[in-house]
Coordinates of C-alpha atoms and ligand atoms in Angstrom, one line a residue:
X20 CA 11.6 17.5 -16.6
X21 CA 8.9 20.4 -16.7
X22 CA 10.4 21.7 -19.9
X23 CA 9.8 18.2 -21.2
X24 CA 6.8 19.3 -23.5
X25 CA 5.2 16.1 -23.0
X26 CA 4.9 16.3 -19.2
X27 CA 3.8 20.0 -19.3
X28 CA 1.0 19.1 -21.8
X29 CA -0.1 16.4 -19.8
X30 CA -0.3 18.3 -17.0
X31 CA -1.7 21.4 -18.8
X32 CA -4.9 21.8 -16.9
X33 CA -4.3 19.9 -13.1
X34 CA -3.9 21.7 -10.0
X35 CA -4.7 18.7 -7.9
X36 CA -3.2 15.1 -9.0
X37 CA -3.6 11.8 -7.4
X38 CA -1.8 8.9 -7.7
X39 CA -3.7 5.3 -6.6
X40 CA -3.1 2.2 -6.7
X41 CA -5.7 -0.2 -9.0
X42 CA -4.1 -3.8 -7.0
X43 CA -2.9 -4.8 -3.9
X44 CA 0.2 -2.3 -3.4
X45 CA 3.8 -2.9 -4.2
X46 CA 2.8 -1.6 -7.9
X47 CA 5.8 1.1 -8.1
X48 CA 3.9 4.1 -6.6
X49 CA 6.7 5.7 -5.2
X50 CA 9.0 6.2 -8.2
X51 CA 5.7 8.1 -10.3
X52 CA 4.9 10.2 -6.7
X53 CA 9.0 11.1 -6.9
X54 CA 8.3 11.7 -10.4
X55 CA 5.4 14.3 -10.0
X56 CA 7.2 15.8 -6.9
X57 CA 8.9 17.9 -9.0
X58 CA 5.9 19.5 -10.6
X59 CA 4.0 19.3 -6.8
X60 CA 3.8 22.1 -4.6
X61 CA 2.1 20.4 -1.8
X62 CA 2.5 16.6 -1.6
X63 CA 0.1 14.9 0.8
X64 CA -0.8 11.2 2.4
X65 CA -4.0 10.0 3.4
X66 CA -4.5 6.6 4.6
X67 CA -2.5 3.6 6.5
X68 CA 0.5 4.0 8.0
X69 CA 3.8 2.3 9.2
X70 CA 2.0 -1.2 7.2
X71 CA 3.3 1.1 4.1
X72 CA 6.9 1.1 2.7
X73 CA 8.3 3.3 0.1
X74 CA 12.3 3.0 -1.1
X75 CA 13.4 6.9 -1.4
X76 CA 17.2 7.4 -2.7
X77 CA 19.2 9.6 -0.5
X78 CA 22.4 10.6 -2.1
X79 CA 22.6 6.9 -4.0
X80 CA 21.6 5.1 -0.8
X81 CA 18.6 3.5 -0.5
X82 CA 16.4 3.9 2.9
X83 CA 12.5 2.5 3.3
X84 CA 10.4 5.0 5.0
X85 CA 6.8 3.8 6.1
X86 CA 5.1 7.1 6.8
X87 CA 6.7 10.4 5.8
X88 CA 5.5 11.1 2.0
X89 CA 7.8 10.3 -0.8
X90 CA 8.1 14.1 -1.4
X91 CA 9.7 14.6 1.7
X92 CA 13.9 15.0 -0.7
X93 CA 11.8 18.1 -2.1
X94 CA 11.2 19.4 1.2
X95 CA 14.4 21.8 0.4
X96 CA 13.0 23.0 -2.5
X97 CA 10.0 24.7 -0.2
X98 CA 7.9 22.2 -1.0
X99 CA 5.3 20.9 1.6
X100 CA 4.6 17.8 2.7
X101 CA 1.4 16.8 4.4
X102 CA 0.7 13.3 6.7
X103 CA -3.1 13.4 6.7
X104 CA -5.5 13.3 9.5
X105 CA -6.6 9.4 7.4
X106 CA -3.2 8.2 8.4
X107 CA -2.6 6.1 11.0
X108 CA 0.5 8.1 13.0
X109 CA 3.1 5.8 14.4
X110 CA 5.9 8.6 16.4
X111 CA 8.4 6.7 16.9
X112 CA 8.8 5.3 13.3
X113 CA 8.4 9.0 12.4
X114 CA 10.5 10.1 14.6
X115 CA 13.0 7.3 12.9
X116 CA 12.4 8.5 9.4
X117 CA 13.3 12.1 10.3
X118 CA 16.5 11.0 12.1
X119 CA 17.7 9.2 8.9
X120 CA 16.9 12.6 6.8
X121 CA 19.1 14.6 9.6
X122 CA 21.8 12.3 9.4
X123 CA 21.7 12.5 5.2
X124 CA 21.9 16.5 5.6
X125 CA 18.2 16.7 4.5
X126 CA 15.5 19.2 5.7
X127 CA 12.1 18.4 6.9
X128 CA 11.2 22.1 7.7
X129 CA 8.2 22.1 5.8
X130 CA 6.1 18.9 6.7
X131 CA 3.0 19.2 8.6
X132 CA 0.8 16.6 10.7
X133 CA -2.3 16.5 11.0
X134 CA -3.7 17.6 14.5
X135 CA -6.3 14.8 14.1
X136 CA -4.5 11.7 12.4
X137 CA -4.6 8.6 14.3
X138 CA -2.1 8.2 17.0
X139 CA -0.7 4.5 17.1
X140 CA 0.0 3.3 20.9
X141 CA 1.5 -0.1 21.9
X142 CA -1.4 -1.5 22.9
X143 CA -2.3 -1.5 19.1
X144 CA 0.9 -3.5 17.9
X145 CA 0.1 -5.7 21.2
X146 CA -3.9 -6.4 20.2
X147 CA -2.6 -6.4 16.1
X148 CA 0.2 -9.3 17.1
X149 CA -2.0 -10.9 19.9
X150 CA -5.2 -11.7 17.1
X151 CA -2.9 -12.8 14.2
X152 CA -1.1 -15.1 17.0
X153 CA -4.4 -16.6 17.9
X154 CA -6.3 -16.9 14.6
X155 CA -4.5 -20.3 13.1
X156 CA -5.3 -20.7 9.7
X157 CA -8.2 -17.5 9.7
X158 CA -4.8 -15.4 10.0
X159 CA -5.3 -11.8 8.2
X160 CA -1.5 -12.0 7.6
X161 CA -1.2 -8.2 9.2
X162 CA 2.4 -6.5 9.3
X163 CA 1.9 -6.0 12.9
X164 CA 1.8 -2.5 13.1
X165 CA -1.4 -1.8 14.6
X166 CA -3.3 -0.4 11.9
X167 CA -6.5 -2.7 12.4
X168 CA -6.7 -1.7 16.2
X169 CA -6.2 1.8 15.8
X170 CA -8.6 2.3 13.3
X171 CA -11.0 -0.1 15.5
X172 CA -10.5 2.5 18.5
X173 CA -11.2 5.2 16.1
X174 CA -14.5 3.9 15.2
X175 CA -15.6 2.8 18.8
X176 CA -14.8 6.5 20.2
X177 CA -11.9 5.8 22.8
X178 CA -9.2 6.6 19.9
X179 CA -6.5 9.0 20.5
X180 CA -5.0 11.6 17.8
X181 CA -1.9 13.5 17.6
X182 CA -2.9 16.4 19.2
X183 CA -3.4 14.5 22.1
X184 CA 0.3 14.0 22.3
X185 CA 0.6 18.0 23.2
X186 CA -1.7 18.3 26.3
X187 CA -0.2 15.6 29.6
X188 CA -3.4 15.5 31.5
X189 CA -5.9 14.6 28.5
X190 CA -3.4 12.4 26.5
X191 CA -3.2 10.1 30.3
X192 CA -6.5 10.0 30.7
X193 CA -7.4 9.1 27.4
X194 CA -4.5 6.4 27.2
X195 CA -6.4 5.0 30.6
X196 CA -9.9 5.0 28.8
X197 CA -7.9 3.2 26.3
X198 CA -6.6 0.5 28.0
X199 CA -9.3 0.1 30.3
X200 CA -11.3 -2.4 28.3
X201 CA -8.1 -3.8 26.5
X202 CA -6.9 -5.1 30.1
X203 CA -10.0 -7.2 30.9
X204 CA -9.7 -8.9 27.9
X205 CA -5.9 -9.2 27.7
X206 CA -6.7 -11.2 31.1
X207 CA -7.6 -14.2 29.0
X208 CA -4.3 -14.3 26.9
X209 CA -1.8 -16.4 27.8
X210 CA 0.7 -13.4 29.4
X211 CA 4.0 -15.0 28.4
X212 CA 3.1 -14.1 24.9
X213 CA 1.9 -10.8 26.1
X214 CA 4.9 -10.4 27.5
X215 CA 6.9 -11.5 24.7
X216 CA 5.5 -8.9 22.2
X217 CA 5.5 -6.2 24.6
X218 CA 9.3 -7.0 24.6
X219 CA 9.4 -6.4 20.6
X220 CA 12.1 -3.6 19.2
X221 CA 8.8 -2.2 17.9
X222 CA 7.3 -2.0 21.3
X223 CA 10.4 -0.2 22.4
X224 CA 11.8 -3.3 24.2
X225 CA 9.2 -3.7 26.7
X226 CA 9.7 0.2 27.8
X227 CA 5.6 0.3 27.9
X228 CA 5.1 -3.5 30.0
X229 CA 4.3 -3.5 33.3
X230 CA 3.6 -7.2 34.7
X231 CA 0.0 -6.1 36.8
X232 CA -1.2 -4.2 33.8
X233 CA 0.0 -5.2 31.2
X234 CA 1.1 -1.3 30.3
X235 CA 3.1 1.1 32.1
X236 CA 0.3 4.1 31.7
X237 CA 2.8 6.2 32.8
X238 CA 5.8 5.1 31.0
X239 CA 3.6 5.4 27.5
X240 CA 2.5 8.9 28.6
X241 CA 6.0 10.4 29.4
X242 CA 7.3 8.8 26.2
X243 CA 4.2 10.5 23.7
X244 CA 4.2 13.7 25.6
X245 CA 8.2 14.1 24.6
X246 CA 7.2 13.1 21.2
X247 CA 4.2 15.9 21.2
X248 CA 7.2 18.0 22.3
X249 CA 9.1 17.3 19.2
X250 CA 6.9 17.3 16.7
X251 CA 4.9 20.4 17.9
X252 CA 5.4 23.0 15.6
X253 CA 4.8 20.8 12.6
X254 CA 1.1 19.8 14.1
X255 CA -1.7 21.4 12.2
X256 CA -4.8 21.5 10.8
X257 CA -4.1 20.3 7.6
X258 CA -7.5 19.9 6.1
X259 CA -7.8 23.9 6.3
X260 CA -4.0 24.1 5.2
X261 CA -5.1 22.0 1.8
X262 CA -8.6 24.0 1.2
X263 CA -7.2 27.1 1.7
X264 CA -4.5 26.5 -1.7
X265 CA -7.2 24.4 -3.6
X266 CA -6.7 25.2 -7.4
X267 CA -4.2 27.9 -7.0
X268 CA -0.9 25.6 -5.6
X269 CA -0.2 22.3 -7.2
X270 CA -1.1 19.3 -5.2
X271 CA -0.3 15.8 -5.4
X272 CA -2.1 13.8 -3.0
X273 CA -0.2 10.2 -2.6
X274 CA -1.7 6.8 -1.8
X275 CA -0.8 3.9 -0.1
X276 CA -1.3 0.3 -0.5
X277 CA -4.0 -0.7 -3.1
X278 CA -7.9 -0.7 -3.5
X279 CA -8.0 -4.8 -3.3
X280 CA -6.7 -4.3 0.0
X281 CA -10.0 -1.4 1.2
X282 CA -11.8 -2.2 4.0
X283 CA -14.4 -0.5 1.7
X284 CA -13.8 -2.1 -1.7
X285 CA -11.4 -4.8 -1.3
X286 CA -11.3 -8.8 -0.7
X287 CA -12.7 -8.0 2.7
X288 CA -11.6 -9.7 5.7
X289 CA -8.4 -9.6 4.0
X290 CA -7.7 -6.1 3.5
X291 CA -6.2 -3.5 5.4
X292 CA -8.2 -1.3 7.9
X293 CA -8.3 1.6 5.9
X294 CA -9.4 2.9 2.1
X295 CA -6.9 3.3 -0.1
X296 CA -9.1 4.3 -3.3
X297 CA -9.2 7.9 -4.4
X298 CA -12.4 8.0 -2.1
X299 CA -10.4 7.2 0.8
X300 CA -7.5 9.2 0.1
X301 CA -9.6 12.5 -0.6
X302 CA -11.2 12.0 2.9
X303 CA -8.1 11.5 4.4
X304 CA -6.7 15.2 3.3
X305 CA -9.6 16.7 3.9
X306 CA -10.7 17.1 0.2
X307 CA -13.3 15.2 -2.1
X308 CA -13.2 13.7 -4.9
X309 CA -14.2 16.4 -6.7
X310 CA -11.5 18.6 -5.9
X311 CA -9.2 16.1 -8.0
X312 CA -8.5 17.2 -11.8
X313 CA -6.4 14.2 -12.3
X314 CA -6.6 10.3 -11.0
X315 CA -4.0 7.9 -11.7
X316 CA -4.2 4.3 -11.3
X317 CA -0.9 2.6 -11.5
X318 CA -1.7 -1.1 -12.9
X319 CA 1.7 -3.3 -12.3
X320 CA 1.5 -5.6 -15.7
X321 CA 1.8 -8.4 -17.2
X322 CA 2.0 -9.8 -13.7
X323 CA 1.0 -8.6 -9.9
X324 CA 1.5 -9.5 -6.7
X325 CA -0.2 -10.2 -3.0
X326 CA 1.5 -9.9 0.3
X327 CA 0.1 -11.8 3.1
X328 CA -3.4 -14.1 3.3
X329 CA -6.2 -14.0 1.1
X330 CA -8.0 -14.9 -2.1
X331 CA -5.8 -14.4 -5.7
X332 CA -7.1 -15.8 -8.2
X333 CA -4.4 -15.9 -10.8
X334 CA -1.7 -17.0 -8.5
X335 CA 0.9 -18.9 -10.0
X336 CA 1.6 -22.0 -7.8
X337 CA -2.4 -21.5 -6.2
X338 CA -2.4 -22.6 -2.4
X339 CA 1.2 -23.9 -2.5
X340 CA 2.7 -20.4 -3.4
X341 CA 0.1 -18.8 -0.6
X342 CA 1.2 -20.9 1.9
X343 CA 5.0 -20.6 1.2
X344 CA 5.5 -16.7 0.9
X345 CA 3.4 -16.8 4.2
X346 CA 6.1 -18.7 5.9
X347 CA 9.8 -18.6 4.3
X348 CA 11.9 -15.4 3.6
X349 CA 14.1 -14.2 0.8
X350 CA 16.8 -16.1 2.2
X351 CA 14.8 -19.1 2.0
X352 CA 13.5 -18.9 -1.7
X353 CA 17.2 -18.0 -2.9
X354 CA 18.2 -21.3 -1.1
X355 CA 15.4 -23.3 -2.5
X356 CA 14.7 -21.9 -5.5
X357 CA 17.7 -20.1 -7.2
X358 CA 17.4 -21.0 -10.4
X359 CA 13.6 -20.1 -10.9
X360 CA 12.9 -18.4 -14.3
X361 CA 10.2 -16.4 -15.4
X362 CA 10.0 -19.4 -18.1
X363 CA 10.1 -21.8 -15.6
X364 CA 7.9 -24.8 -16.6
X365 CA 6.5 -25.4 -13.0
X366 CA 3.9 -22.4 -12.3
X367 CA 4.9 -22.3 -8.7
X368 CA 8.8 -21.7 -9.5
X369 CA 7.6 -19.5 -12.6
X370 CA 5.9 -17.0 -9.9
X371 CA 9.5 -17.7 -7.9
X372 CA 11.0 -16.3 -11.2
X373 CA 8.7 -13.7 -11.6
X374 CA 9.4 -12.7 -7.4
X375 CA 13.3 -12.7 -8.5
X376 CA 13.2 -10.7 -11.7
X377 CA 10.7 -8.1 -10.1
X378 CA 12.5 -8.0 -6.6
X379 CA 9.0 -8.6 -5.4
X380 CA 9.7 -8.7 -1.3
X381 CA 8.0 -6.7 1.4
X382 CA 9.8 -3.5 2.1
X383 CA 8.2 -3.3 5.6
X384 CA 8.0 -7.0 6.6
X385 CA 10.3 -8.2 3.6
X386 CA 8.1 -11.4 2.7
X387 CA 8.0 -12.8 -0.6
X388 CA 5.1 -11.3 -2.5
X389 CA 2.6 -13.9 -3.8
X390 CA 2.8 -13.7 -7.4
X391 CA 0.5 -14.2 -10.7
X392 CA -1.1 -13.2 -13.6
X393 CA -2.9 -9.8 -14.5
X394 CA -6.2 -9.9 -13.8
X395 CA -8.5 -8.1 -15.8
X396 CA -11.8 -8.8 -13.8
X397 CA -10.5 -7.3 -10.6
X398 CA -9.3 -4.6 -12.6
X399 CA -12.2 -3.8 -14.2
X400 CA -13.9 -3.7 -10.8
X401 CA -11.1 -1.0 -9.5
X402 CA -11.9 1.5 -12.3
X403 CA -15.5 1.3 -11.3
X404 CA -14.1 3.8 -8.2
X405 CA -10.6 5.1 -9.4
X406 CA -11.1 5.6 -13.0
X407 CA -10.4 4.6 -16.1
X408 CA -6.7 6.5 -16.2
X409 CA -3.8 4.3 -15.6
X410 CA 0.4 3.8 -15.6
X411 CA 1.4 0.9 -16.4
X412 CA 4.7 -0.2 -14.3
X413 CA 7.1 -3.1 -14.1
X414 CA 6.9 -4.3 -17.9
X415 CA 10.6 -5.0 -17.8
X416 CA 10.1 -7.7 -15.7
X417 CA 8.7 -10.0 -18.0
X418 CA 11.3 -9.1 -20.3
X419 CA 12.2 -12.6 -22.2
X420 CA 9.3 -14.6 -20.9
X421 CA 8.4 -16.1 -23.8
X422 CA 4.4 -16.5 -23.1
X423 CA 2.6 -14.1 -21.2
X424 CA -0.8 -14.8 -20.1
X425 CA -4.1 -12.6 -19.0
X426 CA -6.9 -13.7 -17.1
X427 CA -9.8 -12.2 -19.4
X428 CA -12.6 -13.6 -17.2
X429 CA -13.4 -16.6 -14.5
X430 CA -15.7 -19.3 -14.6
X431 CA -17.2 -19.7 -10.8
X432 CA -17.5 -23.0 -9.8
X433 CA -18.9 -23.1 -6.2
X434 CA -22.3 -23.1 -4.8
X435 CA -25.0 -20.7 -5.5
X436 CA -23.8 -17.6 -4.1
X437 CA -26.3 -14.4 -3.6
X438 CA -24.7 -11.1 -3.6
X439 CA -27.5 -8.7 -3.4
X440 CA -30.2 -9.6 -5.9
X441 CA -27.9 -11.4 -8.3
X442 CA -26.9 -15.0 -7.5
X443 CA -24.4 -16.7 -8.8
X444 CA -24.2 -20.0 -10.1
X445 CA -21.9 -23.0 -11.1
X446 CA -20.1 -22.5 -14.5
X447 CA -21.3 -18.6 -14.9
X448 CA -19.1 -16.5 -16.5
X449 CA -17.6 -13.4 -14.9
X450 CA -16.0 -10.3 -16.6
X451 CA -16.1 -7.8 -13.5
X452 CA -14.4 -9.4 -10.2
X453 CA -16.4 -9.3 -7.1
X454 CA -14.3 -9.2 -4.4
X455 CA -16.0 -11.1 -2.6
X456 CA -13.9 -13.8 -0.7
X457 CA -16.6 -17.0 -1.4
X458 CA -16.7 -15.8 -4.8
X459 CA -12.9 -15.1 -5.5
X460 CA -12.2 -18.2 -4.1
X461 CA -13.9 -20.4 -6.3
X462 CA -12.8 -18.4 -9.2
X463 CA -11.4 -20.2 -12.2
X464 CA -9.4 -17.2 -14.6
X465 CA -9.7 -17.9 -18.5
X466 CA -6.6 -17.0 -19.8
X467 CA -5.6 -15.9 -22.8
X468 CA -1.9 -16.6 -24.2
X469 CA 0.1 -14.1 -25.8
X470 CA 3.6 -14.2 -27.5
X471 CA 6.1 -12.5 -25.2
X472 CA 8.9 -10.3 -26.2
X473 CA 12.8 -11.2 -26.1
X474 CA 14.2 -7.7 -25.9
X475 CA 15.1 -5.1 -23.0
X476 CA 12.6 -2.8 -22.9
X477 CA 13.8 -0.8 -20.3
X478 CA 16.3 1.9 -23.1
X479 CA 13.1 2.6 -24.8
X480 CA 12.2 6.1 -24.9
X481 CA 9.2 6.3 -26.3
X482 CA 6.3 4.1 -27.3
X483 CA 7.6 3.5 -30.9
X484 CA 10.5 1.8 -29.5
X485 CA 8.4 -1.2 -27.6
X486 CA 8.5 -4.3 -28.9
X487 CA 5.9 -5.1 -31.4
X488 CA 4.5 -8.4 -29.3
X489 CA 4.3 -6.1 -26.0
X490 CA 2.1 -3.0 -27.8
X491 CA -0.3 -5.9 -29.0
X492 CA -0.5 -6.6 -25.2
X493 CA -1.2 -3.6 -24.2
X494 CA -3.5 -2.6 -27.1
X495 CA -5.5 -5.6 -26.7
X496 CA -5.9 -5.6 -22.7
X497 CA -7.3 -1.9 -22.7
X498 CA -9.5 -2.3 -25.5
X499 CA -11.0 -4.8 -22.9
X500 CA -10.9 -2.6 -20.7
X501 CA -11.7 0.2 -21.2
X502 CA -8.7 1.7 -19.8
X503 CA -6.5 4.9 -21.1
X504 CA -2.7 3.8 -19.7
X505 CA -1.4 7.4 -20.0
X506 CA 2.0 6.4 -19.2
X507 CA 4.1 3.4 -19.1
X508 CA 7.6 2.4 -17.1
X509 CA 10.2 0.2 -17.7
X510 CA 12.6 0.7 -15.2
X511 CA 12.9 2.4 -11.4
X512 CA 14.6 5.5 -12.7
X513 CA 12.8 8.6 -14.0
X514 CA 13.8 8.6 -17.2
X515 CA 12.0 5.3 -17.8
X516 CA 8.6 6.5 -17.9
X517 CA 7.0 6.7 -21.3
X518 CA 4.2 9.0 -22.5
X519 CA 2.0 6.8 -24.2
X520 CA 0.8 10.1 -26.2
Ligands
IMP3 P1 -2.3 -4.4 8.0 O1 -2.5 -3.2 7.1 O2 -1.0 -4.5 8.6 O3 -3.5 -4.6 8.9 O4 -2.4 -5.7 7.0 C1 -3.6 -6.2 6.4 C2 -3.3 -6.8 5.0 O5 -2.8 -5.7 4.2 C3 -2.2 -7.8 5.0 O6 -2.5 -8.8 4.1 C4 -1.0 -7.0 4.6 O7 0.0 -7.9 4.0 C5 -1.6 -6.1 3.6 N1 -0.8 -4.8 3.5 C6 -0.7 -3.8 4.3 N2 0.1 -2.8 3.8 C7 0.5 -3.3 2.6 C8 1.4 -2.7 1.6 O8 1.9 -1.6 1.7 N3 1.6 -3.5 0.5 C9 1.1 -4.7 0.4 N4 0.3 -5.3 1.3 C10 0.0 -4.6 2.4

C-alpha cells in the first residue's frame, strides 16, 4: 500500500497522525487505524477502555478486542503498540485479549502499558452496575465496565494505576483506602443485588465478594498482584517513550468512542467518562495537540448511530426507537422486524433497516445501535475541536435507498434556554448543535431531501466511479460544512477506501 502513490503523497509530510471520531463511536475507526498501521511505527491509545470494541481479523476469524490497540497484528512487524496512561486499564480483559493472540500464533512482544493508566477494580463494575440499576428512567445506559467510577476515583485522589499492580503492600492498602468509603455506602443497597453483580463472569464469578464486606481485600489483591507479575516487563512510562521519538518515528495515535460522547464536549450527562476528542487523546499519550501533523475525523454518512440513553435528534423512530434498542437484542429485532428496509415507509423500521444493512450492534454489549439521519449541526460543532479533515465511512449502506435526507439545521422549540450570554428562544434557528441536553432535546432537524443512488458502490476505486446522485451529496454537505473528506470507504476491507484527491 505505501507504494500506492496516493497514500504516500498524502502522508508526505506526517510524522504523527490521529484518527478521531466526529459522532458517537461505531463510525468504522478500526478498519482506517488497521489501514494506517502499516505506515505506523508506534500505534498508541488514549482514552476509555473495556466500554470500547474494535473487530480485528486474525487469520479470517473475527475476534472483538476492547483495549489492546488495533495495531496490535503489526506487533510482528516490530511495530509498537502503546495503551496510554488516559485509558482506563481493565487486566483481566487484557489479559483475555492477549490469550486470544497466543492462541492465533500472534506476538505481543512489543506493547507497552502505561505505569500510570487507570487500573479498573471490581468495585468499579459493582458501583458502574449498582447506579445504572438504581437510576430508573435517568439511566446513563453504561456498558458496565466501570469507566465512570474509575475515572470518579481518579479525580477524588483514592484511584489506583497500574503500577500499583507491581508493589503488594501499597497496591493493599490503597485497594483498602478504596473501598473504605465505597462500603458505607454500599450499606444502603439492597445486598442481594450486590451480591448478584459481584457474582457476574465480569466480576470473576464472585472470586472478589465476601458477604461482611462486600469485597474480599485480599482475594482482589492476590489476583492484581499476579497480574502486575505478568504484565511487568511491558509496564512503562510511555509518555517519555512517545516524546522521546516525536517527529523522527511514525506515530498514529488511535481513538475511542466519539466526541458526542466527551465528558468535555459531548451531550453531557450522557457521555462517557472520559474525552475522546483529539484534546483528550493527546493528553492521554502524553503529547499535545500540537505535536499532531495530521487529524482525522471519521464522519459515518448518510446515516449515524447512538448506543445507549440520551438526546439524538435525527433519530429515526424518535422515543420509540430509544426505548426499544435500550431493551431488546439482535435476536429480538430479527424476530420482529426482519423485513425492515432501508426504504421502509415507517421511520422507525427504516432506522431497523438501516441497523440491518449497516450491522449496526454493540460489539461490546451487542445492543442495537439507535439509528438516524446525518446531522450537520452536531457536526459542525465537532470540527470546532477536531478539525475540519474528515473520512467519510459506511456509504454502502445506504446503497438503494432511494431518498436520503440531512438535517441542515433545527428549529428549537422549548422554553427560553440561557447558555452563557446567549439565550435561546422558541422557533430560533440553529446551524451549530449545542450539546446541550435541554437544547438537543427540543430540537426539531430541517431536513433536506436528496435523490439516493441505486448502484453498489462498494467496487468503486476511485471517486470518478461514485454515483453521480452520491458526489452531489457529498459535494453539497461539505460546502456546508466547511469540511475537506480526504478520504471515503465503501466497504470493511482496505482496498475500499478512496482518495478523494
Ligand atoms: P460508559 O462509557 O460505559 O460509562 O457508557 C457511557 C455512554 O457511552 C453509554 O451511552 C454507552 O453506550 C456509550 N459508549 C461507551 N463506549 C462506547 C462505544 O465504544 N461506542 C458507542 N457508545 C459507547
Amino acid at each position: 500500500m505505501q507504494g500506492n502513490d496516493k497514500f504516500g503523497e498524502f502522508l508526505k509530510d506526517v510524522k504523527t497522525l490521529a484518527i478521531v471520531c466526529n459522532q458517537w463511536g461505531d463510525t468504522g475507526k478500526g478498519k482506517f487505524v488497521d489501514y494506517f498501521s502499516e505506515w505506523a511505527d508506534i500505534i498508541a491509545r488514549g482514552t476509555g477502555g473495556a466500554n470500547a470494541g474494535h473487530t480485528i481479523l486474525i487469520n479470517g476469524k473475527k475476534f472483538v478486542f476492547h483495549i489492546v490497540p488495533s495495531g496490535i497484528i503489526h506487533d510482528f512487524e516490530g511495530k509498537i503498540n502503546i495503551i496510554g496512561k488516559g485509558v482506563a486499564f481493565e487486566p483481566r480483559v487484557v489479559k483475555e485479549e492477549l490469550d486470544v493472540l497466543d492462541k492465533a500464533g500472534l506476538s505481543y512482544k512489543n506493547l507497552k502499558i502505561a505505569y500510570n493508566a487507570k487500573l479498573v477494580l471490581p468495585q468499579h463494575m459493582l458501583m458502574d452496575r449498582i447506579k445504572e440499576a438504581d437510576s430508573g428512567s435517568k439511566k446513563i445506559g453504561t456498558t458496565g465496565r466501570g469507566i465512570g467510577p474509575v475515572y470518579a476515583d481518579y479525580v477524588s485522589r483514592v484511584g489506583l494505576s497500574v503500577n500499583d499492580m507491581l508493589n503488594k503492600e501499597v497496591l493493599v492498602k490503597k485497594i483498602k483506602k478504596n473501598l473504605a468509603e465505597k462500603i458505607k455506602l454500599l450499606r444502603c443497597y439492597d445486598k442481594e443485588a450486590i451480591k448478584e453483580i459481584m457474582h457476574h463472569p465480569h466480576l470473576s464469578d464472585g472470586r472478589f465478594y465476601s458477604e461482611e464486606e462486600f469485597f474480599d481485600v485480599n482475594a482482589i489483591a492476590e489476583e492484581y498482584y499476579e497480574y502486575g507479575k505478568f504484565f511487568k516487563d511491558m509496564i512503562c512510562d510511555t509518555d517519555k517513550l512517545l516524546k522521546d521519538v516525536l517527529g523522527r518515528k511514525r506515530i498514529l495515535l488511535e481513538g475511542a468512542q466519539g466526541i458526542l460522547l466527551s465528558v468535555e464536549h459531548g451531550s453531557y450527562p450522557y457521555v462517557t467518562s472520559s474525552d475522546p476528542s483529539i484534546q483528550g487523546l493527546t493528553k492521554g499519550v502524553g503529547l499535545d495537540e500540537k505535536d499532531v501533523d495530521l487529524v482525522l475525523g471519521i464522519v459515518k454518512a448518510f446515516y449515524m448511530t447512538r448506543v445507549g440513553k440520551g438526546p439524538f435528534p435525527t433519530e429515526l423512530g424518535g422515543e420509540r426507537s430509544e426505548e426499544w434498542c435500550n431493551t431488546h437484542t439482535r435476536a429480538d429485532e430479527e424476530k420482529e422486524y426482519g423485513g425492515g428496509t432501508v426504504n421502509s415507509s415507517d421511520e422507525f423500521e427504516q432506522g431497523v433497516g438501516i441497523r440491518f444493512s449497516g450491522s449496526e450492534y454493540g460489539a461490546t454489549t451487542g445492543r442495537p445501535r439507535r439509528t438516524g439521519w446525518l446531522d450537520l449541526p452536531l457536526l459542525r460543532n465537532a470540527i470546532k475541536v477536531n478539525g475540519s479533515d474528515v473520512i467519510l465511512t459506511k456509504l454502502d449502506v445506504l446503497d438503494g435507498c432511494k431518498i436520503i435526507k440531512v438535517c441542515m439545521e433545527y428549529e428549537y422549540d422549548g422554553d427560553d434556554y440561557f447558555i452563557g450570554e446567549k439565550v435561546f428562544r422558541k422557533g430560533d434557528r440553529i446551524n451549530v448543535g449545542v450539546p446541550d441536553v435541554n437544547i438537543l432535546k427540543h430540537c426539531r432537524p430541517i431536513y433536506k431531501e436528496f435523490p439516493g443512488w441505486e448502484s453498489d458502490i462498494t467496487k468503486a476505486k476511485c471517486y470518478d466511479e461514485l454515483p453521480e446522485n452520491l458526489k452531489k451529496i457529498i459535494d453539497f454537505v461539505w460546502e456546508s460544512v466547511g469540511v475537506n473528506a480526504k478520504m471515503i470507504s465503501v466497504g470493511p476491507e482496505r482496498e475500499q477506501t478512496i482518495f478523494k484527491e
